[in-house]
Structure formats: structure tokens, C-alpha cells
Amino acid sequence: MIIYKSKEEIEVMRQSALVVSRTLGMLAKEVKPGAIPKKLDKLAEEYIRDQGAVPGFLGLYGCPSTLLISTNETVVHGLPIDKPLENGDVVSIDCGAKMNGYYGDHAYTFEVGEVKPEVKKLLKVTKECLYLGIEQMYAGNRLGSLSYAIQEHAEKHGYGVVRELVGHGLGKKMHEDPQVPNYGRKGTGKKLQEGLVLAIEPMITMGTYRVKTLKDGWTINTVDGQPAAHFEHDVAIVDGKPEILSTFDYIYEALGIKETV
């Protein structure tokens, strides 16, 4: 069952989303060669609590960490480890926070040092997929059209679109209906309505779309070992149009870059 939110609830959710946004912005300065994922995780937990929120992932479904840190061929759900990040890595940091009863949940894939041009392109296209999907999130449209926009752009560039993992509704629970696949057919699926809040999160791979779960029960890798990218925003339908509740601006400010997307 889809739980639609009032404008007042959406404003509360915006604050939860911005806790995550600020946390990712803080981490952006720390993501560099030699950084220890476990230390990043500890920094994030302290920062979230200092903002009057609680980590959204920690303890959820038994998750042992505040962040999910996924490097190179790990698509999502990588657990923070002691192995330092290396020059040329790409690392998706997925973060959640709960404040005033509602969750925020979004993610960004960072470049570590100097990254190969072909991997930079993968990140660029994946982020474009995110915003193309968001453009389709308006009242009266169908969920399949949102999913199709993501798939079409990724596959046009020869990339894989992960099937087993999806975006989701968001609210008082981290995962609500509906599921939001990153592939689909135009004009199909549920009709999008006022008050819908989604976590839209393209997960795109350099090679095959097939993935495997490692023995830890969390880490999900590409089966061919090719790199993956993952970007996520929290988005609501307000006055019939998509409104992004989270932001990458704190990341861009920390990194000193200007983005047009």
C-alpha cells in the first residue's frame, strides 16, 4: 500500500533528507586515497547524532553500520572495512537518517583521486539517469515511464541496468511501497499521484547487469568485476511536480566543483 504524504509531512521529510545531504557533504572532504571506510562510518554516525537525528541504517535489518560504502565492482550494500581507499577507486556512499519520525535516504558515488576517463563517464551518465528519472515523476504519469527513462539513457551508452535492486517509497519506514525499478516500459505501472515520496536510485554497471551477493549477506558485486555507480535522491510530488528533498550541493561545495545536472 502506498502512503501519500501531506505537504506538512513532506517538509518534515525534507529536514531528514538534508541531514543526510549535510553528512555526505562532510564526508566529501574525507574521501581520498588512504581514507579508511570504518573511520568514515564513525564520523558519519557522530555527525548525524550531532544534528539531532539517528542513523537510519544502523540496526535496520541487522545492518551493522551507519553507512553502506561500496567500492568499484560493489554496486551497493558494501560494509565499511579497514582497507584504505586507493587512487582511482570509485566509492558509493549510501546514508540514511531518521528525525522526527521520518527517514531520509540518499547516495553519491565519489571519485577517489584520479579516476580513469571511462569510469568518469559511467558516473556522469548514472547521475544523468537519476535526473531523467526525476523529470518523469509528475502527477498523472506512470511509474514505468520513470523507470524507462533511466534504462533508456543507460543502455544508450552501453551500460548495464541492475534488475535485482530497486528504489522505493520512503516515509516513516525506510522502505515503503512502491518499488521503483530502474528499467521498465513507458505508460505502464502505477499512476503517480500528489504526495508520493520516492527514493530514486539508478544502479548502473560498466558491463553486465547481473550481480551476486557475497558471503557476508550484504555486499552486492557485479558478476564480471566491472565497476558500478549509484546515485540517489529523495523526491516528492508537490503541486503535481517533482520536488527534490535532498541535495548534492553540500558535496559540490566541499569538492569545489560546479555541476550543471
mmCIF file of C-alpha atoms in Angstrom:
data_model
loop_
_atom_site.group_PDB
_atom_site.id
_atom_site.type_symbol
_atom_site.label_atom_id
_atom_site.label_comp_id
_atom_site.label_asym_id
_atom_site.label_seq_id
_atom_site.Cartn_x
_atom_site.Cartn_y
_atom_site.Cartn_z
ATOM 1 C CA MET A 1 0.000 0.000 0.000
ATOM 2 C CA ILE A 2 1.346 3.428 -0.965
ATOM 3 C CA ILE A 3 1.272 6.012 1.829
ATOM 4 C CA TYR A 4 0.877 9.507 0.405
ATOM 5 C CA LYS A 5 2.238 12.429 2.427
ATOM 6 C CA SER A 6 0.782 15.831 3.169
ATOM 7 C CA LYS A 7 2.778 18.963 2.393
ATOM 8 C CA GLU A 8 3.482 19.274 6.118
ATOM 9 C CA GLU A 9 4.870 15.743 6.249
ATOM 10 C CA ILE A 10 6.967 16.391 3.157
ATOM 11 C CA GLU A 11 8.551 19.402 4.860
ATOM 12 C CA VAL A 12 9.457 17.200 7.840
ATOM 13 C CA MET A 13 10.922 14.651 5.423
ATOM 14 C CA ARG A 14 12.942 17.375 3.733
ATOM 15 C CA GLN A 15 14.703 18.001 7.046
ATOM 16 C CA SER A 16 15.569 14.313 7.377
ATOM 17 C CA ALA A 17 16.846 14.258 3.793
ATOM 18 C CA LEU A 18 19.002 17.319 4.446
ATOM 19 C CA VAL A 19 20.607 15.647 7.460
ATOM 20 C CA VAL A 20 21.842 13.023 5.003
ATOM 21 C CA SER A 21 22.834 15.685 2.465
ATOM 22 C CA ARG A 22 24.965 17.520 5.014
ATOM 23 C CA THR A 23 26.516 14.250 6.169
ATOM 24 C CA LEU A 24 27.542 13.358 2.626
ATOM 25 C CA GLY A 25 28.914 16.869 2.205
ATOM 26 C CA MET A 26 31.030 16.436 5.327
ATOM 27 C CA LEU A 27 32.283 13.073 4.077
ATOM 28 C CA ALA A 28 33.168 14.506 0.651
ATOM 29 C CA LYS A 29 36.206 16.206 2.186
ATOM 30 C CA GLU A 30 37.343 12.902 3.703
ATOM 31 C CA VAL A 31 37.023 10.676 0.625
ATOM 32 C CA LYS A 32 40.587 10.487 -0.700
ATOM 33 C CA PRO A 33 43.362 7.927 -1.115
ATOM 34 C CA GLY A 34 44.195 6.408 2.248
ATOM 35 C CA ALA A 35 40.795 7.052 3.830
ATOM 36 C CA ILE A 36 39.557 4.159 5.981
ATOM 37 C CA PRO A 37 35.889 3.284 5.359
ATOM 38 C CA LYS A 38 35.354 2.257 9.012
ATOM 39 C CA LYS A 39 36.577 5.687 10.127
ATOM 40 C CA LEU A 40 34.228 7.376 7.656
ATOM 41 C CA ASP A 41 31.409 5.338 9.156
ATOM 42 C CA LYS A 42 32.239 6.519 12.676
ATOM 43 C CA LEU A 43 32.455 10.147 11.528
ATOM 44 C CA ALA A 44 29.035 9.846 9.883
ATOM 45 C CA GLU A 45 27.376 8.367 12.961
ATOM 46 C CA GLU A 46 28.674 11.141 15.195
ATOM 47 C CA TYR A 47 27.707 13.834 12.680
ATOM 48 C CA ILE A 48 24.159 12.517 12.265
ATOM 49 C CA ARG A 49 23.628 12.336 16.028
ATOM 50 C CA ASP A 50 25.030 15.847 16.455
ATOM 51 C CA GLN A 51 22.248 17.060 14.118
ATOM 52 C CA GLY A 52 19.574 15.639 16.403
ATOM 53 C CA ALA A 53 18.898 12.625 14.208
ATOM 54 C CA VAL A 54 19.736 8.924 14.432
ATOM 55 C CA PRO A 55 21.443 6.778 11.789
ATOM 56 C CA GLY A 56 18.804 5.261 9.551
ATOM 57 C CA PHE A 57 20.676 2.123 8.550
ATOM 58 C CA LEU A 58 22.328 1.146 11.839
ATOM 59 C CA GLY A 59 20.434 -1.874 13.178
ATOM 60 C CA LEU A 60 17.903 -1.850 10.329
ATOM 61 C CA TYR A 61 17.516 -5.447 9.101
ATOM 62 C CA GLY A 62 20.576 -6.156 11.245
ATOM 63 C CA CYS A 63 22.798 -3.647 9.416
ATOM 64 C CA PRO A 64 25.984 -3.182 11.494
ATOM 65 C CA SER A 65 26.923 0.271 10.173
ATOM 66 C CA THR A 66 25.729 3.834 9.658
ATOM 67 C CA LEU A 67 26.982 3.924 6.070
ATOM 68 C CA LEU A 68 26.993 1.440 3.228
ATOM 69 C CA ILE A 69 30.275 2.008 1.393
ATOM 70 C CA SER A 70 30.567 0.283 -1.983
ATOM 71 C CA THR A 71 33.827 0.441 -3.894
ATOM 72 C CA ASN A 72 34.446 -0.255 -7.599
ATOM 73 C CA GLU A 73 32.663 -3.519 -8.533
ATOM 74 C CA THR A 74 30.484 -3.389 -5.411
ATOM 75 C CA VAL A 75 27.151 -1.975 -6.556
ATOM 76 C CA VAL A 76 25.529 -1.361 -3.154
ATOM 77 C CA HIS A 77 25.397 -2.566 0.467
ATOM 78 C CA GLY A 78 29.161 -2.715 0.971
ATOM 79 C CA LEU A 79 30.017 -2.817 4.678
ATOM 80 C CA PRO A 80 32.700 -0.402 5.945
ATOM 81 C CA ILE A 81 36.079 -2.160 6.284
ATOM 82 C CA ASP A 82 39.623 -1.294 7.368
ATOM 83 C CA LYS A 83 41.130 -1.434 3.860
ATOM 84 C CA PRO A 84 42.083 2.107 2.763
ATOM 85 C CA LEU A 85 40.615 3.656 -0.356
ATOM 86 C CA GLU A 86 43.070 3.801 -3.243
ATOM 87 C CA ASN A 87 43.747 6.286 -6.011
ATOM 88 C CA GLY A 88 41.441 5.523 -8.943
ATOM 89 C CA ASP A 89 38.693 3.927 -6.866
ATOM 90 C CA VAL A 90 35.072 4.973 -7.125
ATOM 91 C CA VAL A 91 33.030 4.651 -3.958
ATOM 92 C CA SER A 92 29.274 4.877 -3.476
ATOM 93 C CA ILE A 93 28.353 6.129 -0.017
ATOM 94 C CA ASP A 94 24.736 5.407 0.863
ATOM 95 C CA CYS A 95 23.454 7.051 4.033
ATOM 96 C CA GLY A 96 20.182 7.193 5.938
ATOM 97 C CA ALA A 97 18.944 9.247 8.865
ATOM 98 C CA LYS A 98 15.739 9.362 10.896
ATOM 99 C CA MET A 99 14.469 12.532 12.512
ATOM 100 C CA ASN A 100 11.011 13.473 13.805
ATOM 101 C CA GLY A 101 9.742 10.044 12.820
ATOM 102 C CA TYR A 102 10.695 10.171 9.137
ATOM 103 C CA TYR A 103 13.597 8.839 7.106
ATOM 104 C CA GLY A 104 15.982 10.471 4.675
ATOM 105 C CA ASP A 105 17.998 8.196 2.399
ATOM 106 C CA HIS A 106 20.310 9.071 -0.420
ATOM 107 C CA ALA A 107 23.645 8.283 -2.007
ATOM 108 C CA TYR A 108 26.511 9.638 -4.078
ATOM 109 C CA THR A 109 29.361 7.929 -5.918
ATOM 110 C CA PHE A 110 32.674 9.681 -5.286
ATOM 111 C CA GLU A 111 35.889 9.656 -7.274
ATOM 112 C CA VAL A 112 38.988 8.822 -5.217
ATOM 113 C CA GLY A 113 41.975 10.691 -6.577
ATOM 114 C CA GLU A 114 42.471 10.335 -10.333
ATOM 115 C CA VAL A 115 39.849 8.125 -11.970
ATOM 116 C CA LYS A 116 40.012 6.647 -15.486
ATOM 117 C CA PRO A 117 38.059 8.626 -18.112
ATOM 118 C CA GLU A 118 35.799 5.675 -18.932
ATOM 119 C CA VAL A 119 34.833 5.367 -15.266
ATOM 120 C CA LYS A 120 34.206 9.114 -15.007
ATOM 121 C CA LYS A 121 31.796 8.723 -17.907
ATOM 122 C CA LEU A 122 29.951 5.917 -16.114
ATOM 123 C CA LEU A 123 29.433 8.188 -13.100
ATOM 124 C CA LYS A 124 28.320 11.095 -15.285
ATOM 125 C CA VAL A 125 25.762 9.010 -17.176
ATOM 126 C CA THR A 126 24.428 7.399 -13.993
ATOM 127 C CA LYS A 127 23.833 10.822 -12.451
ATOM 128 C CA GLU A 128 22.108 11.911 -15.662
ATOM 129 C CA CYS A 129 19.898 8.809 -15.376
ATOM 130 C CA LEU A 130 18.851 9.935 -11.897
ATOM 131 C CA TYR A 131 17.716 13.352 -13.060
ATOM 132 C CA LEU A 132 15.999 11.980 -16.166
ATOM 133 C CA GLY A 133 14.019 9.666 -13.913
ATOM 134 C CA ILE A 134 13.131 12.540 -11.594
ATOM 135 C CA GLU A 135 11.788 14.552 -14.545
ATOM 136 C CA GLN A 136 9.208 11.800 -15.106
ATOM 137 C CA MET A 137 7.923 11.916 -11.524
ATOM 138 C CA TYR A 138 4.872 14.097 -12.024
ATOM 139 C CA ALA A 139 1.227 13.559 -11.158
ATOM 140 C CA GLY A 140 -0.618 11.501 -13.766
ATOM 141 C CA ASN A 141 2.481 9.867 -15.215
ATOM 142 C CA ARG A 142 3.138 6.140 -14.818
ATOM 143 C CA LEU A 143 5.937 4.572 -12.798
ATOM 144 C CA GLY A 144 7.072 2.577 -15.823
ATOM 145 C CA SER A 145 7.813 5.811 -17.690
ATOM 146 C CA LEU A 146 10.147 6.923 -14.884
ATOM 147 C CA SER A 147 11.899 3.558 -14.952
ATOM 148 C CA TYR A 148 12.116 3.581 -18.747
ATOM 149 C CA ALA A 149 13.804 6.996 -18.787
ATOM 150 C CA ILE A 150 16.598 5.646 -16.570
ATOM 151 C CA GLN A 151 17.012 2.430 -18.548
ATOM 152 C CA GLU A 152 16.956 4.053 -21.961
ATOM 153 C CA HIS A 153 19.689 6.567 -21.129
ATOM 154 C CA ALA A 154 21.971 3.981 -19.502
ATOM 155 C CA GLU A 155 21.611 1.391 -22.248
ATOM 156 C CA LYS A 156 22.090 4.030 -24.938
ATOM 157 C CA HIS A 157 25.624 4.358 -23.583
ATOM 158 C CA GLY A 158 26.143 0.599 -23.468
ATOM 159 C CA TYR A 159 25.812 0.203 -19.696
ATOM 160 C CA GLY A 160 24.044 -2.436 -17.652
ATOM 161 C CA VAL A 161 20.959 -1.656 -15.560
ATOM 162 C CA VAL A 162 20.756 -3.767 -12.402
ATOM 163 C CA ARG A 163 17.460 -5.657 -12.175
ATOM 164 C CA GLU A 164 17.571 -7.196 -8.692
ATOM 165 C CA LEU A 165 17.864 -3.898 -6.822
ATOM 166 C CA VAL A 166 15.329 -1.071 -6.896
ATOM 167 C CA GLY A 167 14.421 2.303 -5.471
ATOM 168 C CA HIS A 168 11.459 2.597 -3.133
ATOM 169 C CA GLY A 169 8.870 4.651 -1.359
ATOM 170 C CA LEU A 170 10.051 6.496 1.724
ATOM 171 C CA GLY A 171 8.413 7.803 4.893
ATOM 172 C CA LYS A 172 8.040 6.578 8.460
ATOM 173 C CA LYS A 173 9.640 3.387 7.186
ATOM 174 C CA MET A 174 12.873 3.252 5.219
ATOM 175 C CA HIS A 175 11.302 1.056 2.564
ATOM 176 C CA GLU A 176 7.689 1.660 1.600
ATOM 177 C CA ASP A 177 5.652 0.906 -1.490
ATOM 178 C CA PRO A 178 6.058 1.225 -4.381
ATOM 179 C CA GLN A 179 9.237 -0.421 -5.567
ATOM 180 C CA VAL A 180 10.993 1.724 -8.193
ATOM 181 C CA PRO A 181 12.841 -0.391 -10.784
ATOM 182 C CA ASN A 182 15.470 1.244 -12.978
ATOM 183 C CA TYR A 183 14.036 -0.489 -16.037
ATOM 184 C CA GLY A 184 10.533 -0.556 -17.427
ATOM 185 C CA ARG A 185 8.084 0.286 -20.209
ATOM 186 C CA LYS A 186 6.557 3.665 -20.897
ATOM 187 C CA GLY A 187 2.960 4.114 -19.851
ATOM 188 C CA THR A 188 2.862 1.077 -17.554
ATOM 189 C CA GLY A 189 2.772 0.634 -13.804
ATOM 190 C CA LYS A 190 1.178 2.617 -11.022
ATOM 191 C CA LYS A 191 -0.101 6.129 -11.674
ATOM 192 C CA LEU A 192 1.961 8.745 -9.854
ATOM 193 C CA GLN A 193 -0.048 10.992 -7.519
ATOM 194 C CA GLU A 194 0.296 14.079 -5.356
ATOM 195 C CA GLY A 195 2.094 13.377 -2.078
ATOM 196 C CA LEU A 196 4.133 10.430 -3.325
ATOM 197 C CA VAL A 197 7.685 10.354 -1.934
ATOM 198 C CA LEU A 198 10.278 8.131 -3.599
ATOM 199 C CA ALA A 199 13.932 7.311 -3.165
ATOM 200 C CA ILE A 200 15.029 7.099 -6.811
ATOM 201 C CA GLU A 201 18.393 5.372 -7.179
ATOM 202 C CA PRO A 202 19.852 4.244 -10.502
ATOM 203 C CA MET A 203 22.410 1.441 -10.101
ATOM 204 C CA ILE A 204 24.320 1.230 -13.367
ATOM 205 C CA THR A 205 27.248 -1.001 -14.339
ATOM 206 C CA MET A 206 30.088 -0.774 -16.828
ATOM 207 C CA GLY A 207 29.423 -4.323 -18.049
ATOM 208 C CA THR A 208 26.742 -6.894 -17.329
ATOM 209 C CA TYR A 209 23.714 -6.006 -15.247
ATOM 210 C CA ARG A 210 23.973 -9.303 -13.358
ATOM 211 C CA VAL A 211 25.062 -9.150 -9.718
ATOM 212 C CA LYS A 212 25.933 -11.529 -6.887
ATOM 213 C CA THR A 213 25.675 -11.296 -3.098
ATOM 214 C CA LEU A 214 28.853 -12.117 -1.174
ATOM 215 C CA LYS A 215 29.100 -14.424 1.834
ATOM 216 C CA ASP A 216 28.617 -11.576 4.317
ATOM 217 C CA GLY A 217 24.999 -11.433 3.166
ATOM 218 C CA TRP A 218 25.228 -7.695 2.408
ATOM 219 C CA THR A 219 27.815 -6.859 -0.239
ATOM 220 C CA ILE A 220 26.445 -6.993 -3.788
ATOM 221 C CA ASN A 221 29.007 -7.079 -6.610
ATOM 222 C CA THR A 222 28.865 -7.165 -10.387
ATOM 223 C CA VAL A 223 29.460 -10.733 -11.554
ATOM 224 C CA ASP A 224 32.064 -9.621 -14.118
ATOM 225 C CA GLY A 225 34.049 -7.426 -11.717
ATOM 226 C CA GLN A 226 33.367 -4.266 -13.716
ATOM 227 C CA PRO A 227 32.750 -1.030 -11.807
ATOM 228 C CA ALA A 228 29.300 0.275 -10.904
ATOM 229 C CA ALA A 229 27.824 3.651 -9.995
ATOM 230 C CA HIS A 230 24.936 4.596 -7.720
ATOM 231 C CA PHE A 231 23.252 7.956 -7.150
ATOM 232 C CA GLU A 232 20.087 8.525 -5.116
ATOM 233 C CA HIS A 233 17.738 11.391 -4.280
ATOM 234 C CA ASP A 234 14.578 11.699 -2.188
ATOM 235 C CA VAL A 235 11.825 13.200 -4.342
ATOM 236 C CA ALA A 236 8.213 14.218 -3.621
ATOM 237 C CA ILE A 237 5.337 15.177 -5.889
ATOM 238 C CA VAL A 238 4.279 18.653 -4.750
ATOM 239 C CA ASP A 239 1.642 20.602 -6.684
ATOM 240 C CA GLY A 240 1.842 17.917 -9.341
ATOM 241 C CA LYS A 241 5.575 18.291 -9.982
ATOM 242 C CA PRO A 242 8.743 16.575 -8.729
ATOM 243 C CA GLU A 243 10.486 18.325 -5.854
ATOM 244 C CA ILE A 244 13.904 17.048 -4.763
ATOM 245 C CA LEU A 245 14.108 16.982 -0.965
ATOM 246 C CA SER A 246 17.783 16.022 -0.767
ATOM 247 C CA THR A 247 20.661 17.891 -2.390
ATOM 248 C CA PHE A 248 24.174 17.293 -3.673
ATOM 249 C CA ASP A 249 25.061 20.950 -3.158
ATOM 250 C CA TYR A 250 26.960 20.283 0.079
ATOM 251 C CA ILE A 251 29.096 17.758 -1.791
ATOM 252 C CA TYR A 252 29.753 20.143 -4.652
ATOM 253 C CA GLU A 253 30.684 22.914 -2.227
ATOM 254 C CA ALA A 254 33.086 20.632 -0.358
ATOM 255 C CA LEU A 255 34.741 19.490 -3.586
ATOM 256 C CA GLY A 256 34.825 22.963 -5.123
ATOM 257 C CA ILE A 257 33.048 21.885 -8.283
ATOM 258 C CA LYS A 258 30.151 23.314 -10.237
ATOM 259 C CA GLU A 259 27.551 20.929 -11.605
ATOM 260 C CA THR A 260 25.028 21.610 -14.340
ATOM 261 C CA VAL A 261 22.978 18.477 -13.657
#
